Amino acid sequence: RDIVLLWPPPAKYGGRHTVTLIPGDGIGPELLNHVRELFRFSCVPVDFEVVNVCSSTEDDINNAITAIRRNGVALKGNIETLHTLPASHKSRNNLLRTSLDLYANVMHCKSLPGVQTRHNNIDIMIIRENTEGEYSSLEHESVTGVVECLKIITRTNSLRIAEYAFKLAREKGRKRVTAVHKANIMKLGDGLFLQCCREVAAGYPDIAFDAMIVDNTTMQLVSKPQQFDVMVMPNLYGNVVSNVCAGLVGGPGLVPGANYGHDYAVFETATRNTGKSIADRNIANPTAMLLASCMMLDHLKLYDYATMIRNAVLTTMNETRVRLNSPRRCSPHTFHN
Amino acid sequence: MAALALFKVFGSGGMQTVTLIPGDGIGPEISTAVMKIFEAAKAPIQWEEKNVTAIKGPGGKWIIPPEAKESMDKNKIGLKGPLKTPIAAGHPSMNLLLRKTFDLYANVRPCMSIEGYKTPYTDVDLVTIRENTEGEYSGIEHTIVDGVVQSIKLITEDASRKIAEYAFEYAKNNQRASVTAVHKANIMRMSDGLFLRKCRQVAENYRDIKFTEMYLDTVCLNMVQDPTQFDVLVMPNLYGDILSDLCAGLIGGLGVTPSGNIGANNVAIFESVHGTAPDIAGLDLANPTALLLSAVMMLRHMGMHDYSKKIETACFNTIRDKKVLTGDLGGKSKCSEFTAEICQRVRDMD
């Protein structure tokens, strides 16, 4: 079974799909409400099964995971992690990703025509390993005051994510894949990751492959981001690079993200912000979540609806000439489509 | 905990000896440039050149040559050019070895936009203070079974406290308004949680400096949109590595960014953080600005504010006037011409 061509669950009787919806915290609920309104307005054949996850018990997140296993596809807001709680209370978002083995986080950063930014002509696809690396949540305090945190890199997962990256690059007609690493310092861990990428690259002679150290990568991104095409990397560097790229193309409110596994797919905003400080004030930018829902529709093979909504969103942005950092009222934007 | 002596006032008039480590690649030529400029400024600095190629010491551990260590222990202050690091094999990173040898626990990188060297980002004025000895760079890695590798990130209470204290002292001594701790405690609860707790504790003793905490990804996101909102940033090793290079990129790259490493026992090594640039080594094309600005940081650290101001102004004026610039700054001049121009300006200032 082909890794990249995930087969979505078949539509139910009447041609309607059921998708799990996890509102999350902060701006999540209001953004997802916009998505629901828009879908209802556009008569999209998708029914949402809402599962609320509150941060205290394990039951909620387990229900959410079961719902996603049942439906196969989900759209989610970010679930807040109170880091003042003890280490036994793991990040709910991370738990979801690892339980469902959503091993590839894909983000497409493209300069949008209506948005003014310092750099133009950016078109970068970021593929980030989503389940292991620094996010393994394996920590212990050996002696009081000395904490160890394990970063796990495995051959299997590194090969898997590299395969995904190259397959996606070929599918989308991209020319170059860059692996981001820190193998000069973490010789075994990132060295293994790099080696796996090289092995996979050998099987794709039509796609150029190179590697770049993560600190140099961030420096290059802020000076010449146009040089990057497709980037593949372990978990933490993926976090840094995807946030830098999102900032370069206009901010967290504009970029959608997708998490793909062998059997499931979960869509969300790329930078996974909870946005507590702007929640419930009707100023959060719904673009990222709306575009994420379009990615979801593409995944469900409802291409016409996806294109219609995507065009509506991008046209609206162009016409109202979005200026970032100025608060925009959220709801009029939605009804403008 | 005793107050950190950040600014040692050296005896005026006497020559201070500084250990100079030229490094590899373009290292020797930029070191020569800096020495020439210091001579033109008549700065009371005597240079003691040392080589730090790693050798296998007793017990099979990699160490730096004993003469280099003795020199640093005696002089306490060092200036270093770029050193080579092999990727994924060989002896451990030379820079890491130096840090471990002298317990250089704080890496300080002030990033200020340079007038005359335009980048898409203006008015950047921040300082990244990075814990330099542990964290993700402990170098502790194992292959558990074939195909499964574990790298250990180490966070200790002592190191976190030391770096937090340094950060607040630096902020106080340099009139900075706020210190932000950068972390990922939502994912790495115990390790980054410990780091944060220590920062919070130290912040209690510095009530007039604002203390905030921010996730690493939020910092990255905001940094590329509006870097002016940041002041002093303190963080563990890996995040510091990435963020300090990100900030260097905002002001124009490693070719113009100074850096200092502060250690226990008042040892400090100032260095240029760019690579060895083997492709232009020996061709008189290198840009000595980074090493020069690091040397200026060194003069400030030693309390020689007049000389540091003189040399820094000469350097910035040369870049601002854009008449004699090296290739990476957009000009066509050679390293020696750029150096001569700065020397001339320094002499004219007297």
PDB file of N, CA and C in Angstrom, chain A residues 81 83 85-87 89 91 118-119 135 139-141 145-155 182-183 185-189 192 215 218-219 222 236 239-240 243-244 246-248 250-252, chain B residues 86 88-89 91 120-121 137 141 143 147-157 183-191 194 196 215-217 220-221 224-225 238-239 241-242 245-246 249-250 254:
ATOM      1  N   THR A  81      -1.638  22.928  26.916  1.00  0.00           N
ATOM      2  CA  THR A  81      -0.894  22.096  27.860  1.00  0.00           C
ATOM      3  C   THR A  81      -0.413  22.999  28.987  1.00  0.00           C
ATOM      4  N   HIS A  83       1.895  23.705  31.526  1.00  0.00           N
ATOM      5  CA  HIS A  83       3.167  23.073  31.874  1.00  0.00           C
ATOM      6  C   HIS A  83       3.514  23.197  33.347  1.00  0.00           C
ATOM      7  N   LEU A  85       1.641  21.623  35.405  1.00  0.00           N
ATOM      8  CA  LEU A  85       1.234  20.305  35.893  1.00  0.00           C
ATOM      9  C   LEU A  85       2.425  19.350  35.849  1.00  0.00           C
ATOM     10  N   PRO A  86       2.395  18.279  36.650  1.00  0.00           N
ATOM     11  CA  PRO A  86       3.550  17.376  36.674  1.00  0.00           C
ATOM     12  C   PRO A  86       3.769  16.652  35.346  1.00  0.00           C
ATOM     13  N   ALA A  87       4.933  16.063  35.224  1.00  0.00           N
ATOM     14  CA  ALA A  87       5.334  15.471  33.945  1.00  0.00           C
ATOM     15  C   ALA A  87       4.495  14.271  33.550  1.00  0.00           C
ATOM     16  N   HIS A  89       1.439  14.241  33.314  1.00  0.00           N
ATOM     17  CA  HIS A  89       0.356  14.760  32.493  1.00  0.00           C
ATOM     18  C   HIS A  89       0.935  15.173  31.146  1.00  0.00           C
ATOM     19  N   SER A  91       1.312  16.111  27.070  1.00  0.00           N
ATOM     20  CA  SER A  91       0.621  16.996  26.142  1.00  0.00           C
ATOM     21  C   SER A  91      -0.422  16.195  25.375  1.00  0.00           C
ATOM     22  N   ARG A 118       8.199  40.794   4.326  1.00  0.00           N
ATOM     23  CA  ARG A 118       9.535  41.250   3.964  1.00  0.00           C
ATOM     24  C   ARG A 118      10.138  40.454   2.816  1.00  0.00           C
ATOM     25  N   HIS A 119       9.736  39.202   2.686  1.00  0.00           N
ATOM     26  CA  HIS A 119      10.282  38.370   1.620  1.00  0.00           C
ATOM     27  C   HIS A 119       9.158  37.948   0.691  1.00  0.00           C
ATOM     28  N   TYR A 135      10.298  14.776  21.065  1.00  0.00           N
ATOM     29  CA  TYR A 135       8.950  14.772  21.627  1.00  0.00           C
ATOM     30  C   TYR A 135       8.566  13.399  22.162  1.00  0.00           C
ATOM     31  N   GLU A 139      11.380  11.369  30.166  1.00  0.00           N
ATOM     32  CA  GLU A 139      12.261  12.162  31.019  1.00  0.00           C
ATOM     33  C   GLU A 139      12.362  11.505  32.377  1.00  0.00           C
ATOM     34  N   HIS A 140      13.489  11.676  33.023  1.00  0.00           N
ATOM     35  CA  HIS A 140      13.557  11.243  34.416  1.00  0.00           C
ATOM     36  C   HIS A 140      14.593  12.063  35.168  1.00  0.00           C
ATOM     37  N   GLU A 141      14.387  12.145  36.455  1.00  0.00           N
ATOM     38  CA  GLU A 141      15.310  12.889  37.305  1.00  0.00           C
ATOM     39  C   GLU A 141      16.172  11.848  37.996  1.00  0.00           C
ATOM     40  N   GLY A 145      17.852  17.489  40.980  1.00  0.00           N
ATOM     41  CA  GLY A 145      18.534  18.590  40.318  1.00  0.00           C
ATOM     42  C   GLY A 145      19.221  18.202  39.027  1.00  0.00           C
ATOM     43  N   VAL A 146      19.151  16.938  38.625  1.00  0.00           N
ATOM     44  CA  VAL A 146      19.744  16.518  37.354  1.00  0.00           C
ATOM     45  C   VAL A 146      18.661  15.791  36.562  1.00  0.00           C
ATOM     46  N   VAL A 147      18.246  16.394  35.450  1.00  0.00           N
ATOM     47  CA  VAL A 147      17.166  15.797  34.657  1.00  0.00           C
ATOM     48  C   VAL A 147      17.693  15.362  33.299  1.00  0.00           C
ATOM     49  N   GLU A 148      17.290  14.168  32.897  1.00  0.00           N
ATOM     50  CA  GLU A 148      17.652  13.660  31.582  1.00  0.00           C
ATOM     51  C   GLU A 148      16.412  13.629  30.726  1.00  0.00           C
ATOM     52  N   CYS A 149      16.553  14.038  29.474  1.00  0.00           N
ATOM     53  CA  CYS A 149      15.423  13.943  28.554  1.00  0.00           C
ATOM     54  C   CYS A 149      15.934  13.196  27.336  1.00  0.00           C
ATOM     55  N   LEU A 150      15.240  12.132  26.971  1.00  0.00           N
ATOM     56  CA  LEU A 150      15.743  11.314  25.872  1.00  0.00           C
ATOM     57  C   LEU A 150      15.195  11.751  24.532  1.00  0.00           C
ATOM     58  N   LYS A 151      16.075  11.847  23.561  1.00  0.00           N
ATOM     59  CA  LYS A 151      15.656  12.101  22.180  1.00  0.00           C
ATOM     60  C   LYS A 151      15.891  10.803  21.446  1.00  0.00           C
ATOM     61  N   ILE A 152      14.833  10.240  20.900  1.00  0.00           N
ATOM     62  CA  ILE A 152      14.942   8.939  20.239  1.00  0.00           C
ATOM     63  C   ILE A 152      14.864   9.118  18.733  1.00  0.00           C
ATOM     64  N   ILE A 153      15.818   8.558  18.045  1.00  0.00           N
ATOM     65  CA  ILE A 153      15.750   8.536  16.578  1.00  0.00           C
ATOM     66  C   ILE A 153      15.842   7.076  16.157  1.00  0.00           C
ATOM     67  N   THR A 154      14.881   6.623  15.356  1.00  0.00           N
ATOM     68  CA  THR A 154      14.944   5.242  14.902  1.00  0.00           C
ATOM     69  C   THR A 154      15.088   5.199  13.393  1.00  0.00           C
ATOM     70  N   ARG A 155      15.696   4.113  12.951  1.00  0.00           N
ATOM     71  CA  ARG A 155      15.911   3.912  11.533  1.00  0.00           C
ATOM     72  C   ARG A 155      14.573   3.806  10.810  1.00  0.00           C
ATOM     73  N   LYS A 182      21.436  18.274  12.806  1.00  0.00           N
ATOM     74  CA  LYS A 182      22.543  18.837  13.588  1.00  0.00           C
ATOM     75  C   LYS A 182      23.518  17.701  13.846  1.00  0.00           C
ATOM     76  N   ALA A 183      23.882  17.037  12.765  1.00  0.00           N
ATOM     77  CA  ALA A 183      24.699  15.834  12.907  1.00  0.00           C
ATOM     78  C   ALA A 183      26.137  16.111  13.292  1.00  0.00           C
ATOM     79  N   ILE A 185      26.929  17.789  15.874  1.00  0.00           N
ATOM     80  CA  ILE A 185      26.938  17.676  17.330  1.00  0.00           C
ATOM     81  C   ILE A 185      26.296  16.356  17.765  1.00  0.00           C
ATOM     82  N   MET A 186      25.110  16.060  17.218  1.00  0.00           N
ATOM     83  CA  MET A 186      24.454  14.800  17.599  1.00  0.00           C
ATOM     84  C   MET A 186      24.778  13.773  16.529  1.00  0.00           C
ATOM     85  N   LYS A 187      25.985  13.255  16.631  1.00  0.00           N
ATOM     86  CA  LYS A 187      26.526  12.443  15.553  1.00  0.00           C
ATOM     87  C   LYS A 187      25.744  11.152  15.338  1.00  0.00           C
ATOM     88  N   LEU A 188      25.329  10.502  16.433  1.00  0.00           N
ATOM     89  CA  LEU A 188      24.621   9.237  16.263  1.00  0.00           C
ATOM     90  C   LEU A 188      23.169   9.468  15.862  1.00  0.00           C
ATOM     91  N   GLY A 189      22.496  10.325  16.639  1.00  0.00           N
ATOM     92  CA  GLY A 189      21.068  10.535  16.400  1.00  0.00           C
ATOM     93  C   GLY A 189      20.776  11.150  15.047  1.00  0.00           C
ATOM     94  N   LEU A 192      22.111   9.266  12.093  1.00  0.00           N
ATOM     95  CA  LEU A 192      21.255   8.183  11.592  1.00  0.00           C
ATOM     96  C   LEU A 192      20.162   8.736  10.690  1.00  0.00           C
ATOM     97  N   ASP A 215      21.010  25.451  12.408  1.00  0.00           N
ATOM     98  CA  ASP A 215      21.223  26.870  12.690  1.00  0.00           C
ATOM     99  C   ASP A 215      21.509  27.658  11.419  1.00  0.00           C
ATOM    100  N   THR A 218      18.106  28.281   9.664  1.00  0.00           N
ATOM    101  CA  THR A 218      17.293  29.416  10.112  1.00  0.00           C
ATOM    102  C   THR A 218      17.891  30.728   9.627  1.00  0.00           C
ATOM    103  N   MET A 219      19.214  30.782   9.589  1.00  0.00           N
ATOM    104  CA  MET A 219      19.857  31.997   9.095  1.00  0.00           C
ATOM    105  C   MET A 219      19.544  32.224   7.627  1.00  0.00           C
ATOM    106  N   VAL A 222      15.955  33.506   6.989  1.00  0.00           N
ATOM    107  CA  VAL A 222      15.615  34.922   7.154  1.00  0.00           C
ATOM    108  C   VAL A 222      16.336  35.821   6.169  1.00  0.00           C
ATOM    109  N   LEU A 236      11.831  18.361  16.511  1.00  0.00           N
ATOM    110  CA  LEU A 236      12.047  19.691  17.088  1.00  0.00           C
ATOM    111  C   LEU A 236      12.462  20.723  16.051  1.00  0.00           C
ATOM    112  N   ASN A 239       9.598  21.937  14.316  1.00  0.00           N
ATOM    113  CA  ASN A 239       8.864  22.941  15.072  1.00  0.00           C
ATOM    114  C   ASN A 239       9.421  24.332  14.820  1.00  0.00           C
ATOM    115  N   VAL A 240      10.752  24.440  14.915  1.00  0.00           N
ATOM    116  CA  VAL A 240      11.403  25.738  14.727  1.00  0.00           C
ATOM    117  C   VAL A 240      11.227  26.226  13.290  1.00  0.00           C
ATOM    118  N   ASN A 243       7.678  27.256  12.238  1.00  0.00           N
ATOM    119  CA  ASN A 243       7.265  28.546  12.791  1.00  0.00           C
ATOM    120  C   ASN A 243       7.968  29.703  12.115  1.00  0.00           C
ATOM    121  N   VAL A 244       9.256  29.523  11.806  1.00  0.00           N
ATOM    122  CA  VAL A 244       9.979  30.588  11.104  1.00  0.00           C
ATOM    123  C   VAL A 244       9.331  30.832   9.747  1.00  0.00           C
ATOM    124  N   ALA A 246       6.281  30.110   8.765  1.00  0.00           N
ATOM    125  CA  ALA A 246       4.948  30.685   8.902  1.00  0.00           C
ATOM    126  C   ALA A 246       5.061  32.184   9.140  1.00  0.00           C
ATOM    127  N   GLY A 247       6.028  32.582   9.957  1.00  0.00           N
ATOM    128  CA  GLY A 247       6.243  34.001  10.196  1.00  0.00           C
ATOM    129  C   GLY A 247       6.650  34.724   8.934  1.00  0.00           C
ATOM    130  N   LEU A 248       7.455  34.068   8.093  1.00  0.00           N
ATOM    131  CA  LEU A 248       7.930  34.703   6.867  1.00  0.00           C
ATOM    132  C   LEU A 248       6.815  34.979   5.876  1.00  0.00           C
ATOM    133  N   GLY A 250       3.639  35.464   6.592  1.00  0.00           N
ATOM    134  CA  GLY A 250       2.585  36.342   7.062  1.00  0.00           C
ATOM    135  C   GLY A 250       1.994  36.030   8.408  1.00  0.00           C
ATOM    136  N   GLY A 251       2.464  34.995   9.087  1.00  0.00           N
ATOM    137  CA  GLY A 251       1.974  34.813  10.443  1.00  0.00           C
ATOM    138  C   GLY A 251       1.165  33.549  10.653  1.00  0.00           C
ATOM    139  N   PRO A 252       0.857  33.273  11.926  1.00  0.00           N
ATOM    140  CA  PRO A 252       0.188  32.009  12.258  1.00  0.00           C
ATOM    141  C   PRO A 252      -1.236  31.914  11.755  1.00  0.00           C
TER     142      PRO A 252
ATOM    143  N   PRO B  86      34.327  18.355  12.224  1.00  0.00           N
ATOM    144  CA  PRO B  86      33.892  17.357  11.237  1.00  0.00           C
ATOM    145  C   PRO B  86      32.450  16.916  11.496  1.00  0.00           C
ATOM    146  N   ALA B  88      29.521  14.246  11.852  1.00  0.00           N
ATOM    147  CA  ALA B  88      29.126  12.844  12.099  1.00  0.00           C
ATOM    148  C   ALA B  88      30.278  11.858  12.219  1.00  0.00           C
ATOM    149  N   ALA B  89      31.426  12.292  12.673  1.00  0.00           N
ATOM    150  CA  ALA B  89      32.543  11.335  12.875  1.00  0.00           C
ATOM    151  C   ALA B  89      33.716  12.053  13.526  1.00  0.00           C
ATOM    152  N   HIS B  91      36.864  13.321  16.034  1.00  0.00           N
ATOM    153  CA  HIS B  91      36.953  13.810  17.414  1.00  0.00           C
ATOM    154  C   HIS B  91      35.807  14.791  17.684  1.00  0.00           C
ATOM    155  N   PRO B 120      16.392  43.008   5.520  1.00  0.00           N
ATOM    156  CA  PRO B 120      14.954  43.271   5.596  1.00  0.00           C
ATOM    157  C   PRO B 120      14.489  43.651   7.001  1.00  0.00           C
ATOM    158  N   TYR B 121      15.331  43.444   7.999  1.00  0.00           N
ATOM    159  CA  TYR B 121      14.928  43.732   9.370  1.00  0.00           C
ATOM    160  C   TYR B 121      15.688  44.942   9.895  1.00  0.00           C
ATOM    161  N   TYR B 137      23.517  19.316  23.975  1.00  0.00           N
ATOM    162  CA  TYR B 137      24.860  19.140  23.445  1.00  0.00           C
ATOM    163  C   TYR B 137      25.771  18.430  24.434  1.00  0.00           C
ATOM    164  N   GLU B 141      25.341   9.962  23.692  1.00  0.00           N
ATOM    165  CA  GLU B 141      24.463   9.255  22.757  1.00  0.00           C
ATOM    166  C   GLU B 141      24.756   7.776  22.813  1.00  0.00           C
ATOM    167  N   THR B 143      23.624   3.825  20.867  1.00  0.00           N
ATOM    168  CA  THR B 143      22.798   3.010  19.978  1.00  0.00           C
ATOM    169  C   THR B 143      22.248   1.911  20.859  1.00  0.00           C
ATOM    170  N   GLY B 147      19.599   0.413  14.866  1.00  0.00           N
ATOM    171  CA  GLY B 147      18.499   1.179  14.281  1.00  0.00           C
ATOM    172  C   GLY B 147      17.741   2.043  15.277  1.00  0.00           C
ATOM    173  N   VAL B 148      18.106   2.003  16.551  1.00  0.00           N
ATOM    174  CA  VAL B 148      17.440   2.877  17.529  1.00  0.00           C
ATOM    175  C   VAL B 148      18.519   3.640  18.284  1.00  0.00           C
ATOM    176  N   VAL B 149      18.494   4.962  18.160  1.00  0.00           N
ATOM    177  CA  VAL B 149      19.522   5.777  18.802  1.00  0.00           C
ATOM    178  C   VAL B 149      18.884   6.695  19.832  1.00  0.00           C
ATOM    179  N   GLN B 150      19.565   6.867  20.922  1.00  0.00           N
ATOM    180  CA  GLN B 150      19.061   7.722  21.987  1.00  0.00           C
ATOM    181  C   GLN B 150      20.095   8.800  22.256  1.00  0.00           C
ATOM    182  N   SER B 151      19.665  10.059  22.195  1.00  0.00           N
ATOM    183  CA  SER B 151      20.548  11.175  22.554  1.00  0.00           C
ATOM    184  C   SER B 151      20.009  11.743  23.847  1.00  0.00           C
ATOM    185  N   ILE B 152      20.890  12.015  24.787  1.00  0.00           N
ATOM    186  CA  ILE B 152      20.408  12.499  26.078  1.00  0.00           C
ATOM    187  C   ILE B 152      20.580  14.001  26.195  1.00  0.00           C
ATOM    188  N   LYS B 153      19.501  14.649  26.576  1.00  0.00           N
ATOM    189  CA  LYS B 153      19.535  16.087  26.867  1.00  0.00           C
ATOM    190  C   LYS B 153      19.577  16.210  28.379  1.00  0.00           C
ATOM    191  N   LEU B 154      20.595  16.874  28.864  1.00  0.00           N
ATOM    192  CA  LEU B 154      20.803  16.966  30.298  1.00  0.00           C
ATOM    193  C   LEU B 154      20.515  18.374  30.778  1.00  0.00           C
ATOM    194  N   ILE B 155      19.643  18.494  31.785  1.00  0.00           N
ATOM    195  CA  ILE B 155      19.423  19.825  32.367  1.00  0.00           C
ATOM    196  C   ILE B 155      19.672  19.693  33.861  1.00  0.00           C
ATOM    197  N   THR B 156      20.566  20.509  34.401  1.00  0.00           N
ATOM    198  CA  THR B 156      20.818  20.446  35.841  1.00  0.00           C
ATOM    199  C   THR B 156      20.420  21.756  36.490  1.00  0.00           C
ATOM    200  N   GLU B 157      20.132  21.632  37.769  1.00  0.00           N
ATOM    201  CA  GLU B 157      19.700  22.786  38.543  1.00  0.00           C
ATOM    202  C   GLU B 157      20.803  23.842  38.592  1.00  0.00           C
ATOM    203  N   HIS B 183      11.632  28.338  26.107  1.00  0.00           N
ATOM    204  CA  HIS B 183      11.568  26.944  26.552  1.00  0.00           C
ATOM    205  C   HIS B 183      10.565  26.137  25.751  1.00  0.00           C
ATOM    206  N   LYS B 184      10.499  24.846  26.051  1.00  0.00           N
ATOM    207  CA  LYS B 184       9.438  24.037  25.455  1.00  0.00           C
ATOM    208  C   LYS B 184       8.914  23.130  26.555  1.00  0.00           C
ATOM    209  N   ALA B 185       8.497  23.760  27.642  1.00  0.00           N
ATOM    210  CA  ALA B 185       8.082  22.971  28.799  1.00  0.00           C
ATOM    211  C   ALA B 185       6.764  22.247  28.596  1.00  0.00           C
ATOM    212  N   ASN B 186       6.021  22.579  27.540  1.00  0.00           N
ATOM    213  CA  ASN B 186       4.781  21.838  27.298  1.00  0.00           C
ATOM    214  C   ASN B 186       5.099  20.412  26.850  1.00  0.00           C
ATOM    215  N   ILE B 187       6.227  20.256  26.164  1.00  0.00           N
ATOM    216  CA  ILE B 187       6.610  18.924  25.700  1.00  0.00           C
ATOM    217  C   ILE B 187       7.657  18.313  26.642  1.00  0.00           C
ATOM    218  N   MET B 188       8.676  19.109  26.977  1.00  0.00           N
ATOM    219  CA  MET B 188       9.738  18.577  27.826  1.00  0.00           C
ATOM    220  C   MET B 188       9.539  19.096  29.233  1.00  0.00           C
ATOM    221  N   ARG B 189       8.545  18.512  29.891  1.00  0.00           N
ATOM    222  CA  ARG B 189       8.048  19.043  31.150  1.00  0.00           C
ATOM    223  C   ARG B 189       9.099  19.104  32.234  1.00  0.00           C
ATOM    224  N   MET B 190       9.823  18.022  32.415  1.00  0.00           N
ATOM    225  CA  MET B 190      10.752  17.995  33.540  1.00  0.00           C
ATOM    226  C   MET B 190      12.000  18.817  33.259  1.00  0.00           C
ATOM    227  N   SER B 191      12.584  18.621  32.080  1.00  0.00           N
ATOM    228  CA  SER B 191      13.845  19.303  31.806  1.00  0.00           C
ATOM    229  C   SER B 191      13.657  20.804  31.651  1.00  0.00           C
ATOM    230  N   LEU B 194      12.415  22.449  34.808  1.00  0.00           N
ATOM    231  CA  LEU B 194      13.455  22.760  35.799  1.00  0.00           C
ATOM    232  C   LEU B 194      14.146  24.060  35.427  1.00  0.00           C
ATOM    233  N   LEU B 196      12.996  26.529  33.683  1.00  0.00           N
ATOM    234  CA  LEU B 196      12.085  27.648  33.930  1.00  0.00           C
ATOM    235  C   LEU B 196      11.984  27.996  35.405  1.00  0.00           C
ATOM    236  N   TYR B 215       7.275  30.213  24.624  1.00  0.00           N
ATOM    237  CA  TYR B 215       7.635  28.983  23.944  1.00  0.00           C
ATOM    238  C   TYR B 215       8.584  29.270  22.788  1.00  0.00           C
ATOM    239  N   LEU B 216       9.449  28.303  22.524  1.00  0.00           N
ATOM    240  CA  LEU B 216      10.431  28.442  21.453  1.00  0.00           C
ATOM    241  C   LEU B 216       9.772  28.739  20.120  1.00  0.00           C
ATOM    242  N   ASP B 217       8.670  28.005  19.817  1.00  0.00           N
ATOM    243  CA  ASP B 217       8.062  28.220  18.512  1.00  0.00           C
ATOM    244  C   ASP B 217       7.421  29.599  18.409  1.00  0.00           C
ATOM    245  N   CYS B 220      10.204  32.046  17.702  1.00  0.00           N
ATOM    246  CA  CYS B 220      10.623  31.994  16.287  1.00  0.00           C
ATOM    247  C   CYS B 220       9.620  32.714  15.407  1.00  0.00           C
ATOM    248  N   LEU B 221       8.343  32.438  15.664  1.00  0.00           N
ATOM    249  CA  LEU B 221       7.275  33.033  14.867  1.00  0.00           C
ATOM    250  C   LEU B 221       7.306  34.554  14.978  1.00  0.00           C
ATOM    251  N   VAL B 224      10.602  36.545  13.424  1.00  0.00           N
ATOM    252  CA  VAL B 224      10.701  36.885  12.008  1.00  0.00           C
ATOM    253  C   VAL B 224       9.647  37.888  11.574  1.00  0.00           C
ATOM    254  N   GLN B 225       8.673  38.145  12.443  1.00  0.00           N
ATOM    255  CA  GLN B 225       7.686  39.151  12.073  1.00  0.00           C
ATOM    256  C   GLN B 225       8.040  40.506  12.680  1.00  0.00           C
ATOM    257  N   LEU B 238      20.447  24.047  22.899  1.00  0.00           N
ATOM    258  CA  LEU B 238      20.030  23.895  21.502  1.00  0.00           C
ATOM    259  C   LEU B 238      19.208  25.075  21.012  1.00  0.00           C
ATOM    260  N   TYR B 239      18.244  25.496  21.839  1.00  0.00           N
ATOM    261  CA  TYR B 239      17.403  26.611  21.421  1.00  0.00           C
ATOM    262  C   TYR B 239      18.279  27.846  21.229  1.00  0.00           C
ATOM    263  N   ASP B 241      21.404  27.896  20.341  1.00  0.00           N
ATOM    264  CA  ASP B 241      22.156  27.753  19.111  1.00  0.00           C
ATOM    265  C   ASP B 241      21.319  28.220  17.934  1.00  0.00           C
ATOM    266  N   ILE B 242      20.098  27.689  17.856  1.00  0.00           N
ATOM    267  CA  ILE B 242      19.243  28.025  16.723  1.00  0.00           C
ATOM    268  C   ILE B 242      18.857  29.495  16.754  1.00  0.00           C
ATOM    269  N   ASP B 245      21.690  32.051  15.958  1.00  0.00           N
ATOM    270  CA  ASP B 245      21.983  32.116  14.529  1.00  0.00           C
ATOM    271  C   ASP B 245      20.850  32.777  13.766  1.00  0.00           C
ATOM    272  N   LEU B 246      19.641  32.543  14.209  1.00  0.00           N
ATOM    273  CA  LEU B 246      18.493  33.205  13.576  1.00  0.00           C
ATOM    274  C   LEU B 246      18.639  34.708  13.715  1.00  0.00           C
ATOM    275  N   GLY B 249      21.225  36.118  11.556  1.00  0.00           N
ATOM    276  CA  GLY B 249      20.708  36.243  10.191  1.00  0.00           C
ATOM    277  C   GLY B 249      19.896  37.508  10.009  1.00  0.00           C
ATOM    278  N   LEU B 250      19.206  37.942  11.058  1.00  0.00           N
ATOM    279  CA  LEU B 250      18.400  39.150  10.953  1.00  0.00           C
ATOM    280  C   LEU B 250      19.260  40.384  10.711  1.00  0.00           C
ATOM    281  N   LEU B 254      26.652  35.737  10.011  1.00  0.00           N
ATOM    282  CA  LEU B 254      27.709  35.493  10.981  1.00  0.00           C
ATOM    283  C   LEU B 254      28.957  36.324  10.699  1.00  0.00           C
TER     284      LEU B 254
END
